[in-house]
Each structure stands twice: as C-alpha cells, then as structure tokens.
Short mmCIF file of C-alpha atoms and ligand atoms in Angstrom, two decimals:
data_model
loop_
_atom_site.label_atom_id
_atom_site.label_comp_id
_atom_site.label_asym_id
_atom_site.label_seq_id
_atom_site.Cartn_x
_atom_site.Cartn_y
_atom_site.Cartn_z
CA MET A 967 105.74 116.03 91.49
CA SER A 968 102.69 114.81 89.73
CA LYS A 969 99.13 113.76 90.21
CA LYS A 970 98.17 110.11 90.30
CA LYS A 971 94.94 108.40 89.31
CA ILE A 972 92.65 107.58 92.22
CA VAL A 973 91.34 104.02 92.20
CA THR A 974 87.68 103.52 93.01
CA TYR A 975 85.63 100.94 94.90
CA GLY A 976 85.77 97.50 93.31
CA ASP A 977 89.50 97.64 92.67
CA PRO A 978 91.00 94.80 94.75
CA ILE A 979 93.93 96.91 95.97
CA LEU A 980 91.50 98.80 98.25
CA ARG A 981 90.98 95.52 100.13
CA LYS A 982 94.68 94.84 100.56
CA LYS A 983 96.58 95.12 103.82
CA THR A 984 99.46 97.15 102.39
CA ALA A 985 103.14 96.39 102.89
CA ARG A 986 105.19 98.00 105.67
CA ILE A 987 108.01 100.22 104.46
CA LYS A 988 111.50 99.25 105.59
CA ASP A 989 113.52 102.11 104.11
CA ILE A 990 112.46 105.62 103.20
CA THR A 991 113.91 105.54 99.69
CA ASP A 992 113.71 108.38 97.15
CA ASP A 993 110.93 106.39 95.52
CA VAL A 994 108.87 106.49 98.74
CA ILE A 995 109.40 110.26 99.03
CA VAL A 996 108.28 110.81 95.42
CA ILE A 997 105.16 108.67 95.98
CA ALA A 998 104.28 110.57 99.19
CA ASN A 999 104.68 113.96 97.49
CA ASP A 1000 102.61 112.79 94.51
CA MET A 1001 99.94 111.63 96.96
CA ILE A 1002 99.86 115.10 98.55
CA ASP A 1003 99.44 116.68 95.08
CA THR A 1004 96.72 114.18 94.23
CA MET A 1005 94.87 114.81 97.50
CA LEU A 1006 94.99 118.61 97.13
CA ALA A 1007 93.88 118.49 93.49
CA ALA A 1008 90.98 116.10 94.13
CA PRO A 1009 90.27 118.01 96.43
CA GLY A 1010 90.40 115.91 99.56
CA ILE A 1011 91.72 116.07 103.13
CA GLY A 1012 93.31 112.61 103.28
CA LEU A 1013 94.57 109.85 101.00
CA ALA A 1014 96.11 106.38 101.39
CA ALA A 1015 98.71 104.83 99.05
CA ASN A 1016 96.49 101.95 97.93
CA GLN A 1017 93.97 104.58 96.75
CA VAL A 1018 96.52 105.48 94.08
CA GLY A 1019 97.26 101.82 93.37
CA ILE A 1020 100.38 101.51 95.52
CA ASP A 1021 100.84 98.65 97.98
CA LYS A 1022 102.67 100.57 100.71
CA GLN A 1023 101.85 101.92 104.17
CA ILE A 1024 101.77 105.63 103.38
CA ILE A 1025 99.02 108.09 104.24
CA VAL A 1026 98.76 111.81 103.66
CA VAL A 1027 96.53 114.17 105.64
CA ASP A 1028 95.91 117.87 105.09
CA LEU A 1029 96.33 119.42 108.53
CA LYS A 1030 94.97 122.68 107.11
CA VAL A 1031 91.55 121.47 108.19
CA LYS A 1032 92.77 122.13 111.72
CA SER A 1033 94.41 125.50 111.19
CA PRO A 1034 95.40 127.58 108.12
CA ASP A 1035 99.05 127.64 109.32
CA GLU A 1036 99.30 123.86 109.06
CA LYS A 1037 100.48 121.94 106.00
CA PRO A 1038 99.73 118.57 104.40
CA ILE A 1039 101.80 115.79 105.98
CA ALA A 1040 102.82 112.27 105.00
CA ILE A 1041 103.24 109.43 107.48
CA ILE A 1042 104.96 106.12 106.78
CA ASN A 1043 103.76 102.98 108.61
CA PRO A 1044 101.19 104.92 110.69
CA LYS A 1045 99.63 103.19 113.66
CA ILE A 1046 96.97 104.23 116.15
CA VAL A 1047 98.49 103.60 119.57
CA TYR A 1048 95.75 105.12 121.69
CA SER A 1049 92.14 106.14 121.17
CA GLU A 1050 89.25 107.31 123.28
CA GLY A 1051 85.69 108.56 123.01
CA GLU A 1052 83.08 107.96 120.35
CA ASP A 1053 81.36 110.22 117.90
CA VAL A 1054 79.31 109.88 114.71
CA ALA A 1055 79.83 112.21 111.75
CA GLU A 1056 79.44 112.21 108.00
CA GLU A 1057 82.38 111.08 105.85
CA GLY A 1058 83.14 110.93 102.17
CA CYS A 1059 85.91 109.05 100.40
CA LEU A 1060 87.73 109.83 97.14
CA SER A 1061 87.33 106.17 96.14
CA PHE A 1062 83.53 106.42 96.56
CA PRO A 1063 82.38 109.38 94.45
CA GLU A 1064 79.17 110.99 95.67
CA ILE A 1065 78.72 108.73 98.70
CA ASN A 1066 78.51 110.28 102.16
CA ILE A 1067 77.73 108.20 105.21
CA ASP A 1068 77.66 108.58 108.97
CA VAL A 1069 80.57 106.75 110.59
CA ARG A 1070 81.29 106.12 114.26
CA ARG A 1071 84.89 106.87 115.21
CA ALA A 1072 87.02 107.63 118.26
CA THR A 1073 87.11 111.33 119.16
CA LYS A 1074 90.72 111.41 120.28
CA ILE A 1075 93.65 109.42 118.96
CA ASN A 1076 97.38 109.10 119.17
CA VAL A 1077 99.16 108.10 115.97
CA GLN A 1078 102.79 107.06 115.61
CA GLY A 1079 104.75 106.57 112.43
CA ILE A 1080 107.77 107.75 110.48
CA GLY A 1081 108.17 111.05 108.64
CA LEU A 1082 109.74 111.49 105.20
CA ASP A 1083 112.97 112.51 106.96
CA GLY A 1084 113.14 109.03 108.51
CA LYS A 1085 112.42 110.28 112.01
CA LYS A 1086 109.71 108.98 114.32
CA ILE A 1087 106.64 111.21 114.45
CA GLU A 1088 103.66 111.25 116.73
CA PHE A 1089 100.34 113.08 116.49
CA GLU A 1090 97.70 113.59 119.12
CA GLU A 1091 94.51 114.69 117.40
CA THR A 1092 90.86 115.28 118.08
CA GLY A 1093 87.82 116.12 115.98
CA ILE A 1094 87.97 116.05 112.20
CA VAL A 1095 91.73 115.40 112.01
CA ALA A 1096 91.39 112.38 114.32
CA ARG A 1097 88.61 111.17 112.05
CA VAL A 1098 90.70 111.58 108.87
CA PHE A 1099 93.63 109.70 110.42
CA GLN A 1100 91.34 106.80 111.37
CA HIS A 1101 89.80 106.72 107.88
CA GLU A 1102 93.21 106.68 106.14
CA ILE A 1103 94.81 104.14 108.50
CA ASP A 1104 91.79 101.90 107.86
CA HIS A 1105 92.54 102.21 104.11
CA ILE A 1106 96.11 100.91 104.33
CA ASN A 1107 94.72 97.95 106.27
CA GLY A 1108 92.18 97.18 103.56
CA ILE A 1109 89.24 98.55 105.59
CA LEU A 1110 86.72 100.90 103.97
CA PHE A 1111 84.27 103.35 105.55
CA ILE A 1112 81.32 101.23 104.38
CA ASP A 1113 82.62 98.49 106.70
CA HIS A 1114 81.59 100.66 109.65
CA ILE A 1115 77.88 100.81 108.80
CA ASN A 1116 75.28 98.19 109.61
CA PHE A 1117 73.69 95.76 107.17
CA VAL A 1118 70.46 97.74 106.72
CA LYS A 1119 72.30 100.94 105.87
CA LYS A 1120 74.58 99.05 103.51
CA GLN A 1121 71.52 97.60 101.75
CA LEU A 1122 70.28 101.14 101.15
CA LEU A 1123 73.60 101.96 99.47
CA ARG A 1124 73.67 98.81 97.36
CA LYS A 1125 72.67 100.43 94.08
CA ASP A 1126 75.11 103.31 94.46
CA LEU A 1127 77.93 100.93 95.38
CA ARG A 1128 77.18 98.73 92.37
CA LYS A 1129 77.29 101.81 90.13
CA ILE A 1130 80.81 102.62 91.37
CA GLU A 1131 81.90 98.99 90.94
CA ASP A 1132 80.63 99.02 87.34
CA MET A 1133 82.47 102.28 86.69
CA THR A 1134 85.67 100.78 88.17
CA ARG A 1135 85.34 97.67 86.00
CA ASN A 1136 84.80 99.73 82.83
CA LYS A 1137 87.84 101.86 83.61
CA GLU A 1138 89.96 98.70 83.87
CA LYS A 1139 88.79 97.58 80.43
CA ASN A 1140 89.78 100.84 78.75
CO1 LIG B 1417 88.82 107.11 101.81
#
C-alpha cells in the first residue's frame, strides 16, 4: 500500500462525473487501499478517487469518527438511496487546504454500493458520518462543497479559492 498525491481545487478531474466500476479487479482493490492510507495520513475522514486523480467511483470513509471500534471502509459505486432532515455544519476538504465553510446537508441517509469483496453493502448513517458520505459522493459526481454555498458567501471566498487554483496550476507546471 502507498500514499497518493491529493489533487487540489482547479484540477479538472475534481469536476468530472467519475466512471462506474464494472468489475472489482485487483487494481481497484489496490487503489481503494491506497486511498485509505492517503486519507489517514492527510489526516482526513473521507476521500474520493478523483481527489487522487483517478476517474472511478470509489470513496473511502473513516468510520472511526463514529466509534473507536470502527474501521475505515471503501465503497464502490456508492449511491444515496434515501435521505431526510436538514442540518448546517462546518466542513473542510482535503482538496481545499485551509478552507472551512458551513454546508447544509441531510441529517440521515441510506447509502448503497459494493464492498471490496464484491458484495452489496448498505449503510444507514446520521450526524457526521452521514455528512462525510454526502461530501464524498458529491465528489465522485464532480460536485464540490463550495457548490452548496450562496453567491455572496462564495464571493467572500474568492481570493482564497484563487490562491488554491494558482497553487494547483504551479504544481502542474513542476
Ligand atoms: Co472533499
């Protein structure tokens, strides 16, 4: 297993609706495990495949935020099949260093997908875990947390966002 580089805002892959996975190949399993390593090292509590430059529907979430007995998990082709409630809380994103914004999300969700063993998995989550799932599933659909804030709030972030875009562009040059 190894760590991957996290791509930052301005990289076009973050705006991509990623490709559905047809077969859980060894390659997919390696990517998912690398994503877990990358998330834990960052450190973060969730990560999507396009955040490490990979055009595939894979997300990883650290369920430890819920309980210390839980482990990080990977889900292939995750989909929110049910959601309810509404709540606003602060979020960060590994692709947006030093930016924290209030985001409105559902309070309870049901997510279905496929595990690394090829079997169907389903999660019913509330609170912070529900929030992380929504944030990461947005990512693999090319949606970013800044898309959830209004125009005025986005204007206030303009300078900070431009700074990250410049940093991303300079990284590409090197
Ligand atoms: Co993010």
